[in-house]
PDB file of C-alpha atoms in Angstrom:
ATOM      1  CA  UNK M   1       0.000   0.000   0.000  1.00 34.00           C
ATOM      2  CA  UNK M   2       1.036   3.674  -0.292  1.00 36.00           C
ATOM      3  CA  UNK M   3       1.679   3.883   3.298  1.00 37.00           C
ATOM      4  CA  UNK M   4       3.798   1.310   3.276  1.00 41.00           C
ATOM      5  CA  UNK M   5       6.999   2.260   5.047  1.00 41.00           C
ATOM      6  CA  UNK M   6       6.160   5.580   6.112  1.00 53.00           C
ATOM      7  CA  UNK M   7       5.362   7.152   9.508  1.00 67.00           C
ATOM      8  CA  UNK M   8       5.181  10.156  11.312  1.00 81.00           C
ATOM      9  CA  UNK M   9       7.802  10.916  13.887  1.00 91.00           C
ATOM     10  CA  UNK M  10       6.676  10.189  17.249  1.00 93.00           C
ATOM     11  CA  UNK M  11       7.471  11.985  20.377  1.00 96.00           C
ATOM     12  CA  UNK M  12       5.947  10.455  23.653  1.00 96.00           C
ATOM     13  CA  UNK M  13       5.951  12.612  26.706  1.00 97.00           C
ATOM     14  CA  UNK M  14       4.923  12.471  30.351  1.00 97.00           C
ATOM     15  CA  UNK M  15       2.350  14.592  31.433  1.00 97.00           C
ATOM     16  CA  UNK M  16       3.570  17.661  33.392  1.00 97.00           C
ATOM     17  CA  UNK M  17       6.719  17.380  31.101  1.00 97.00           C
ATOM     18  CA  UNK M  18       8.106  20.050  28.945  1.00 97.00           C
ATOM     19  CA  UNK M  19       8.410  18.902  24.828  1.00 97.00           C
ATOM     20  CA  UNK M  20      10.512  20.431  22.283  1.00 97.00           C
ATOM     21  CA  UNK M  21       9.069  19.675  18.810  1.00 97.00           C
ATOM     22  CA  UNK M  22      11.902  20.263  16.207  1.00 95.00           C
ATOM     23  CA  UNK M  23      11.587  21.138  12.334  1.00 94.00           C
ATOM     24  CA  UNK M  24      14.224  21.849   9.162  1.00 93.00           C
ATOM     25  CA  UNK M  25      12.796  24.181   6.387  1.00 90.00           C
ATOM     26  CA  UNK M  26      13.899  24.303   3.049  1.00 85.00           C
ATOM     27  CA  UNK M  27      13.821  28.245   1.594  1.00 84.00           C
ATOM     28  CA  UNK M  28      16.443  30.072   3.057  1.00 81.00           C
ATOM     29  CA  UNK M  29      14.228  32.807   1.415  1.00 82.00           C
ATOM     30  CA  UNK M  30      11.144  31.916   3.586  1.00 86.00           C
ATOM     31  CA  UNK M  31      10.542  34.846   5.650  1.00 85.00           C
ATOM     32  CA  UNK M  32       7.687  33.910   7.998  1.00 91.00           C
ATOM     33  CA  UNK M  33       6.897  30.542  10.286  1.00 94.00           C
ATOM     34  CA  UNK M  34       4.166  28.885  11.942  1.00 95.00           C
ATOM     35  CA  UNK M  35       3.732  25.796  13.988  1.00 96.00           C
ATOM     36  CA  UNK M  36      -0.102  24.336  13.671  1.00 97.00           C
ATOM     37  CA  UNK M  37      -1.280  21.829  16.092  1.00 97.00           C
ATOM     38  CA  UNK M  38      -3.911  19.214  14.033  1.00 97.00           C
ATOM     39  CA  UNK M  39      -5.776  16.901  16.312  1.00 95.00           C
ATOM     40  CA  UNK M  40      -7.481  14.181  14.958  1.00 92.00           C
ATOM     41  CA  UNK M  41     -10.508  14.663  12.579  1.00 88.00           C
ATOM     42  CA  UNK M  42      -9.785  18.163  12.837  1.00 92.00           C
ATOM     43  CA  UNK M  43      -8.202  20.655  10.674  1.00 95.00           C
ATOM     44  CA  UNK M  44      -4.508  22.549  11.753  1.00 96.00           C
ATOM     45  CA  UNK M  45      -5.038  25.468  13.943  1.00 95.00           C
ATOM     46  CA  UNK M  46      -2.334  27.869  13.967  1.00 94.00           C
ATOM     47  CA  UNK M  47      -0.641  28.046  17.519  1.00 96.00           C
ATOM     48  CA  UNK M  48       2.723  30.677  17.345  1.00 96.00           C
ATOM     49  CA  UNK M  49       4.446  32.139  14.003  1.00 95.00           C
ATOM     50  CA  UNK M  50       7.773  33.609  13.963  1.00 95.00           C
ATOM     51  CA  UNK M  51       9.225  36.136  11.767  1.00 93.00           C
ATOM     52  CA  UNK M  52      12.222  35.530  10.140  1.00 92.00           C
ATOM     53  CA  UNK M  53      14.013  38.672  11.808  1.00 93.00           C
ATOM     54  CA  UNK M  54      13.776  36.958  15.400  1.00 95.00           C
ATOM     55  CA  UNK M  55      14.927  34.168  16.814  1.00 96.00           C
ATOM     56  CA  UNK M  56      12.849  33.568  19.286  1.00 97.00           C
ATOM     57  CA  UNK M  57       9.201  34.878  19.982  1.00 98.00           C
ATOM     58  CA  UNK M  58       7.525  33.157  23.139  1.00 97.00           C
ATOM     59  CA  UNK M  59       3.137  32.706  23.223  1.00 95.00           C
ATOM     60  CA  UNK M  60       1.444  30.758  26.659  1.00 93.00           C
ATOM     61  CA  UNK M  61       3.276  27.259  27.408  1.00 96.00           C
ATOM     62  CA  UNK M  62       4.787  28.020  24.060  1.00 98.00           C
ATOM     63  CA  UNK M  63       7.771  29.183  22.862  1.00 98.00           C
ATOM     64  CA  UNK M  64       9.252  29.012  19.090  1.00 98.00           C
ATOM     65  CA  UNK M  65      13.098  28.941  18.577  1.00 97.00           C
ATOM     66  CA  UNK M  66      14.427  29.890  15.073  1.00 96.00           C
ATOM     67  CA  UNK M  67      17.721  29.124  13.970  1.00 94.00           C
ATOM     68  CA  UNK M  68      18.339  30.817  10.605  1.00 91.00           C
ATOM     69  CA  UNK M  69      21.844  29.622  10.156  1.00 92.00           C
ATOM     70  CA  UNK M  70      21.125  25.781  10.006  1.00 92.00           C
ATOM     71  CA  UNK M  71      17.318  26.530   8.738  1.00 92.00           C
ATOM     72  CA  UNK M  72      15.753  24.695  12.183  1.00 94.00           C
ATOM     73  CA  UNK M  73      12.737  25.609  13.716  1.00 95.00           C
ATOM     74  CA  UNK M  74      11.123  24.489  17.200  1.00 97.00           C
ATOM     75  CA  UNK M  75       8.762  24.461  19.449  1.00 97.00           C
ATOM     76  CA  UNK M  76       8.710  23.964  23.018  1.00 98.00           C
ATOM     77  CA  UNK M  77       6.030  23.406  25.216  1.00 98.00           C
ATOM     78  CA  UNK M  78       6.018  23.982  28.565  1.00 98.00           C
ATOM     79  CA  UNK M  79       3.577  21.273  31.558  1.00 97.00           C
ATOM     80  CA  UNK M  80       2.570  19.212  28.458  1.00 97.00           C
ATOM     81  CA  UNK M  81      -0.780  18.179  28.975  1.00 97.00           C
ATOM     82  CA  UNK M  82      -2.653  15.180  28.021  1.00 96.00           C
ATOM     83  CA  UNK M  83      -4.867  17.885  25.517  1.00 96.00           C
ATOM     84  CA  UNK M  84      -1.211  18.515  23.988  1.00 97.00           C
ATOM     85  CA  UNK M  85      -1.859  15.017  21.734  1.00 97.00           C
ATOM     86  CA  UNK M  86      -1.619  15.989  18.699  1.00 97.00           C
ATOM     87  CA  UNK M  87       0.296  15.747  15.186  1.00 97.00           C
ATOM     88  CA  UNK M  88       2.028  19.757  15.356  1.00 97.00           C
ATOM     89  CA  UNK M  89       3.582  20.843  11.979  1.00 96.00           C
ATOM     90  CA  UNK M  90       5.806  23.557  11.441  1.00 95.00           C
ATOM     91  CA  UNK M  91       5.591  25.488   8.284  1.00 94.00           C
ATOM     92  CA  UNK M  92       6.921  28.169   6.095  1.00 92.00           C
ATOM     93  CA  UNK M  93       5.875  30.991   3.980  1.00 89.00           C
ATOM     94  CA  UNK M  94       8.721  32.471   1.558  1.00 85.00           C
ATOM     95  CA  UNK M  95       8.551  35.762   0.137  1.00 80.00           C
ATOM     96  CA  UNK M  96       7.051  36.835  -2.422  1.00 79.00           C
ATOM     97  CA  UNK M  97       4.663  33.872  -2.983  1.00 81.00           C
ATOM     98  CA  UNK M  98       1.539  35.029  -2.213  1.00 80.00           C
ATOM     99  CA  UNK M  99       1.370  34.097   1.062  1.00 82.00           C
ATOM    100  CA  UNK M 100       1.685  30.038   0.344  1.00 87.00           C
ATOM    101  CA  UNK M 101       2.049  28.214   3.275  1.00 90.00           C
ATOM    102  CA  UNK M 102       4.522  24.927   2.868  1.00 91.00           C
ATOM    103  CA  UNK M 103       4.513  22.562   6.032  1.00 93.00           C
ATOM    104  CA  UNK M 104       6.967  20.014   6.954  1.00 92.00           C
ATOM    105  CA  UNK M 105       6.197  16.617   7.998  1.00 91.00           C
ATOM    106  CA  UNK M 106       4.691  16.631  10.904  1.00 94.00           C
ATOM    107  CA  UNK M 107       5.652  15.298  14.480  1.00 96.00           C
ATOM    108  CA  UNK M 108       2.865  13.081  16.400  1.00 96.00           C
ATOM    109  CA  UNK M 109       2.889  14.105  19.922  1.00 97.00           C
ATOM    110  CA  UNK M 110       1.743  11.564  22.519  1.00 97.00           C
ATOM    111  CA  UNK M 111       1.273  12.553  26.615  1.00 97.00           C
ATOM    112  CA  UNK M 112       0.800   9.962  29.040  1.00 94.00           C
ATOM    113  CA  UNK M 113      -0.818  10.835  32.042  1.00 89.00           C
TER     114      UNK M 113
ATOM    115  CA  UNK V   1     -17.312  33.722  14.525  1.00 61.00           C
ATOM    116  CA  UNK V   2     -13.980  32.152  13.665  1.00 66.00           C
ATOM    117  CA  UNK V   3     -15.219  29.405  12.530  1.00 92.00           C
ATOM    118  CA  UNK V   4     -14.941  27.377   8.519  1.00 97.00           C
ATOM    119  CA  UNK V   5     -17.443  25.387   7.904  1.00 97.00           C
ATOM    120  CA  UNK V   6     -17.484  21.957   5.461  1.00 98.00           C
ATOM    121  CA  UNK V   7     -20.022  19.706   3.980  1.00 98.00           C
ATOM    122  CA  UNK V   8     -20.343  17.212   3.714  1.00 98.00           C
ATOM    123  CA  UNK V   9     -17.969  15.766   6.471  1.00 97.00           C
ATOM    124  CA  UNK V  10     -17.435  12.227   4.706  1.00 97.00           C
ATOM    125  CA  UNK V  11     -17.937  11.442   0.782  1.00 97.00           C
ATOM    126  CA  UNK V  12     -17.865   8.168  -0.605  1.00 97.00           C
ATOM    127  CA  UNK V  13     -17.868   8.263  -4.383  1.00 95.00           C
ATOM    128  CA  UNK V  14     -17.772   6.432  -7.422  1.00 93.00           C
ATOM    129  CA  UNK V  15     -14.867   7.384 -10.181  1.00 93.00           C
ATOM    130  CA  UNK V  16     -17.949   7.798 -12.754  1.00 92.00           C
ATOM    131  CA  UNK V  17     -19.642  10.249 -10.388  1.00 92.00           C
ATOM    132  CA  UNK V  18     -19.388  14.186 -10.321  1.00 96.00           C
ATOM    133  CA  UNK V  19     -19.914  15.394  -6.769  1.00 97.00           C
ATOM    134  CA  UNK V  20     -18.945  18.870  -4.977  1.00 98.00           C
ATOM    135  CA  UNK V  21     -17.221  19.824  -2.079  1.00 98.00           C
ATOM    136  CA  UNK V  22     -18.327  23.068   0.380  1.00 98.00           C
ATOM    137  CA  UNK V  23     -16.905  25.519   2.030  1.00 98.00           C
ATOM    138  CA  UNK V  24     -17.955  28.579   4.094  1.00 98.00           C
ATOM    139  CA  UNK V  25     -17.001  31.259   6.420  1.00 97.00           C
ATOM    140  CA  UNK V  26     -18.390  34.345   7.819  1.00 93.00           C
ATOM    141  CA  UNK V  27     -15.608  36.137   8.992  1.00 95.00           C
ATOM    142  CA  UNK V  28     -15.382  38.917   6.134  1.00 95.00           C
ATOM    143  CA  UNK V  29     -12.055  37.429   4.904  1.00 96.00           C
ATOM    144  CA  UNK V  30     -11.466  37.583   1.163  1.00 96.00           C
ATOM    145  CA  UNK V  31      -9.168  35.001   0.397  1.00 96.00           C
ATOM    146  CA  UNK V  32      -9.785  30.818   0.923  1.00 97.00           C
ATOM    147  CA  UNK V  33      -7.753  28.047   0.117  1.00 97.00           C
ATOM    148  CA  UNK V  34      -8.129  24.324  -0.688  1.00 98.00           C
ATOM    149  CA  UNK V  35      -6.130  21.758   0.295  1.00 97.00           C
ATOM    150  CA  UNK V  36      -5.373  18.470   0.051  1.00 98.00           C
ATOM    151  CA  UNK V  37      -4.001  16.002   3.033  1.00 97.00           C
ATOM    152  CA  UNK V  38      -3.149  11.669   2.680  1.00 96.00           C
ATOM    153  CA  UNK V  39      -2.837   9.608   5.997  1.00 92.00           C
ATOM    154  CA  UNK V  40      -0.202  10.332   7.988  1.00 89.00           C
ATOM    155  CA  UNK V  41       1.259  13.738   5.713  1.00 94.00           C
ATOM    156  CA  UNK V  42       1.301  17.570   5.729  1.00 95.00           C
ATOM    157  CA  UNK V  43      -1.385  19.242   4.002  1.00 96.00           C
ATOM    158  CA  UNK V  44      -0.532  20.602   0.210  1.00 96.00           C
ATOM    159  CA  UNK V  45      -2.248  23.506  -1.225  1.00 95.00           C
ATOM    160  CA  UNK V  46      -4.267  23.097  -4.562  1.00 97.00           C
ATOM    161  CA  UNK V  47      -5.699  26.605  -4.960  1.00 97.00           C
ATOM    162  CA  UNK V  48      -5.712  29.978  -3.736  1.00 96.00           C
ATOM    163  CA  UNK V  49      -8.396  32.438  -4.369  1.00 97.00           C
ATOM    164  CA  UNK V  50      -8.503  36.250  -3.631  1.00 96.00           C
ATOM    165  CA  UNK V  51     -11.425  38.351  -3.780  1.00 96.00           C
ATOM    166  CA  UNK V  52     -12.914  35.772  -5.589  1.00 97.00           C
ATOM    167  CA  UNK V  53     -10.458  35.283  -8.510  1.00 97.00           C
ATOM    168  CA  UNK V  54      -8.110  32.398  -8.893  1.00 97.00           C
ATOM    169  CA  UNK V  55      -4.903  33.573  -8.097  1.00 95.00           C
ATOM    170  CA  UNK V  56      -2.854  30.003  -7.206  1.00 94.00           C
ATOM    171  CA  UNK V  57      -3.592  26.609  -8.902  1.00 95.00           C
ATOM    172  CA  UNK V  58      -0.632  24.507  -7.905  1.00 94.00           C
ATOM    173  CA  UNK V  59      -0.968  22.103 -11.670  1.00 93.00           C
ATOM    174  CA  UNK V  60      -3.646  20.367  -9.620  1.00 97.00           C
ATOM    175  CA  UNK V  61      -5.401  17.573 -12.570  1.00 97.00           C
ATOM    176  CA  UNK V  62      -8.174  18.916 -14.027  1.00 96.00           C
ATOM    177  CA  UNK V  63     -10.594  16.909 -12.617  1.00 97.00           C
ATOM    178  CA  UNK V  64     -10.980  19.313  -9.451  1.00 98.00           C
ATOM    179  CA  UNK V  65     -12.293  22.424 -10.422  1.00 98.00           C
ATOM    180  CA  UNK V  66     -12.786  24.945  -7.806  1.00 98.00           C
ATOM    181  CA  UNK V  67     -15.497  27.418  -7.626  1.00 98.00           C
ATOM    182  CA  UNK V  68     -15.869  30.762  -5.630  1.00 97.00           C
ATOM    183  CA  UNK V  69     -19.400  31.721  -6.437  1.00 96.00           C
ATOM    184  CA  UNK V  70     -19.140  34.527  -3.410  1.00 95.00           C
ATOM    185  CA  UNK V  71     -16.701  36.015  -0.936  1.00 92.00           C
ATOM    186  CA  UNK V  72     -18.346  33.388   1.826  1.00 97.00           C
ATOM    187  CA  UNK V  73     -18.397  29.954  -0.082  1.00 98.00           C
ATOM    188  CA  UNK V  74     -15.861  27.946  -2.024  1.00 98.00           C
ATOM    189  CA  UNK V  75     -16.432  24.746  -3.465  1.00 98.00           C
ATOM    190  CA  UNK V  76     -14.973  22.269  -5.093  1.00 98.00           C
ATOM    191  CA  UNK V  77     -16.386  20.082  -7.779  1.00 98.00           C
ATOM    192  CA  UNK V  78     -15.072  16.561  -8.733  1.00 97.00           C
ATOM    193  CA  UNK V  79     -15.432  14.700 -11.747  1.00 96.00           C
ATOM    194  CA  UNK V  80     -13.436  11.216 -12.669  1.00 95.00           C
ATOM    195  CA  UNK V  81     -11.459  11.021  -9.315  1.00 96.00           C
ATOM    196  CA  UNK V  82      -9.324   8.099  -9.053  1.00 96.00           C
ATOM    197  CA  UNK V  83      -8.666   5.883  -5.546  1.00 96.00           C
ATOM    198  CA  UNK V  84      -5.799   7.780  -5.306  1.00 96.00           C
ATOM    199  CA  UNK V  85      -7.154  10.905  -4.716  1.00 97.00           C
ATOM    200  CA  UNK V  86      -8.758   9.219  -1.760  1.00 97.00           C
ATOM    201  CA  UNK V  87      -7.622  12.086   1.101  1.00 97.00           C
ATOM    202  CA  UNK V  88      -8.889  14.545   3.666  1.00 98.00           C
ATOM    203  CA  UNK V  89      -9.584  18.201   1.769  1.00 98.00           C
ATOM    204  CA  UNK V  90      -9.243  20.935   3.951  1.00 98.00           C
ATOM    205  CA  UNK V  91     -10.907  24.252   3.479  1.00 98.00           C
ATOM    206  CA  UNK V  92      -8.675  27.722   5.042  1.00 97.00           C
ATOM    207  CA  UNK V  93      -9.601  31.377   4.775  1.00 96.00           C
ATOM    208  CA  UNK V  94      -7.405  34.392   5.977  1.00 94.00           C
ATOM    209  CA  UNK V  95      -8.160  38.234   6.136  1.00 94.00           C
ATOM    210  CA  UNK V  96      -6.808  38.379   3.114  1.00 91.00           C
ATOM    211  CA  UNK V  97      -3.645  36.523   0.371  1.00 91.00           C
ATOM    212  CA  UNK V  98      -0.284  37.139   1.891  1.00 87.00           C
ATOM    213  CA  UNK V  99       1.873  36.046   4.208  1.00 81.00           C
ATOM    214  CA  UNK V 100       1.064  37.155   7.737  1.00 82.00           C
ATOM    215  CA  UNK V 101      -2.641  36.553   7.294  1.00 87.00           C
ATOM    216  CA  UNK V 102      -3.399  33.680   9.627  1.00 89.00           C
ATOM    217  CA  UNK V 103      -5.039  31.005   7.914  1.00 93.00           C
ATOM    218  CA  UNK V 104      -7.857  29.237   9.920  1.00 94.00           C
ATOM    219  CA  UNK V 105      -8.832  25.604   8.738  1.00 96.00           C
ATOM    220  CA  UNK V 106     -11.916  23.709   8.750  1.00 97.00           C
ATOM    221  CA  UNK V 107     -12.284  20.357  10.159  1.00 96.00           C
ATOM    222  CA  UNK V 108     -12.227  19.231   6.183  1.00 97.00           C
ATOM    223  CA  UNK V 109     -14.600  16.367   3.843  1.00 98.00           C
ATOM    224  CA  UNK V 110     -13.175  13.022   4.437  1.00 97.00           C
ATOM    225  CA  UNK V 111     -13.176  11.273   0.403  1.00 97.00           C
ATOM    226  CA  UNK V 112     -12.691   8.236  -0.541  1.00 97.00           C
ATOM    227  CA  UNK V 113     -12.802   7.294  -4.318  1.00 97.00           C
ATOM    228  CA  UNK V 114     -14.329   3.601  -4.966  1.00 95.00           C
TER     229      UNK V 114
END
């Protein structure tokens, strides 16, 4: 099947934990980044963006580190709670394409209580 | 209201039938997007419209053929589908085209192609 052999990466957590949720982009000419939480049967829902002129921009129980120089992007959530279970995906929006948002490849996070 | 609506939520459908996709929001933003997600992948955008034009197809196969009839609804119609265009089709509107517009997704139409 088309599925065959692939997966998301899977990051399991205790609850009360903090998680850091890590991401490479392509574009070095991407200027703007957001991370999207999806739960399941639901769509993404943005949760923090970055610009591409900081390196670090910090939202509730959320903070977004951007590393420009290797193109890495992460999040890090503080207490993770068991509502934390999700699939997150970073993505990126270079300049000067209307606005198109590209997402990496998601990372499945898992808390146990 | 910051909420996108879809209908239907699943769609089972033959790859002789023609069937539509729907998508609305009442937020006052004038630009929506379709996309396209498979099991266990990112989402990929298939088209962008602003103010109601088409202003992004990403060479998605003619047999999706989106519609904006108003600055509230987007829909997209199907026609010949094959299995493999079996996925979850997620509906996003922003404030307006451009990058620091937050996009906010519906919960998307589950198809599968038979």
């Amino acid at each position: 099947g088309e599925n065959v052999g692939l997966h998301l990466p899977t990051l399991s957590v205790q609850e009360g934990d903090n998680s850091i949720i890590n991401c490479a982009y392509s574009n070095s000419a991407s200027d703007y980044f957001i991370w999207y939480k999806q739960e399941s049967g639901k769509g993404p829902q943005f949760i923090i963006d970055i610009r591409s002129n900081m390196d670090k921009r910090q939202g509730q129980r959320v903070t977004v580190l951007l590393n420009k120089t290797v193109k890495h992007l992460s999040l890090q959530i503080a207490a993770t709670q068991p509502g934390d279970s999700a699939v997150y995906f970073c993505a990126e929006i270079p300049y000067n394409q209307g606005g198109k948002l590209i997402f990496g490849q998601g990372t499945e996070l898992s808390v146990k209580p | 209201d910051t909420e996108v609506t879809q209908t239907p939520k699943h769609l089972v459908m033959g790859m002789t039938n023609k069937k539509s996709l729907k998508c609305e929001q009442h937020m006052g933003h004038r630009a929506m997007y379709w996309y396209k997600q498979k099991a266990k992948k990112p989402p990929e955008l298939m088209f962008v419209y602003s103010y109601e034009k088409l202003s992004i197809n990403e060479s998605v196969p003619s047999r999706f053929s989106p519609e904006c009839p108003n600055s509230s609804l987007l829909n997209l119609h199907l026609h010949a589908l094959q299995p493999e265009d079996s996925a979850l089709y997620l509906c996003a509107s922003s404030q307006a085209q451009g990058a620091t517009y937050e996009q906010y997704f519906g919960p998307g139409t589950r198809l599968t192609v038979t």
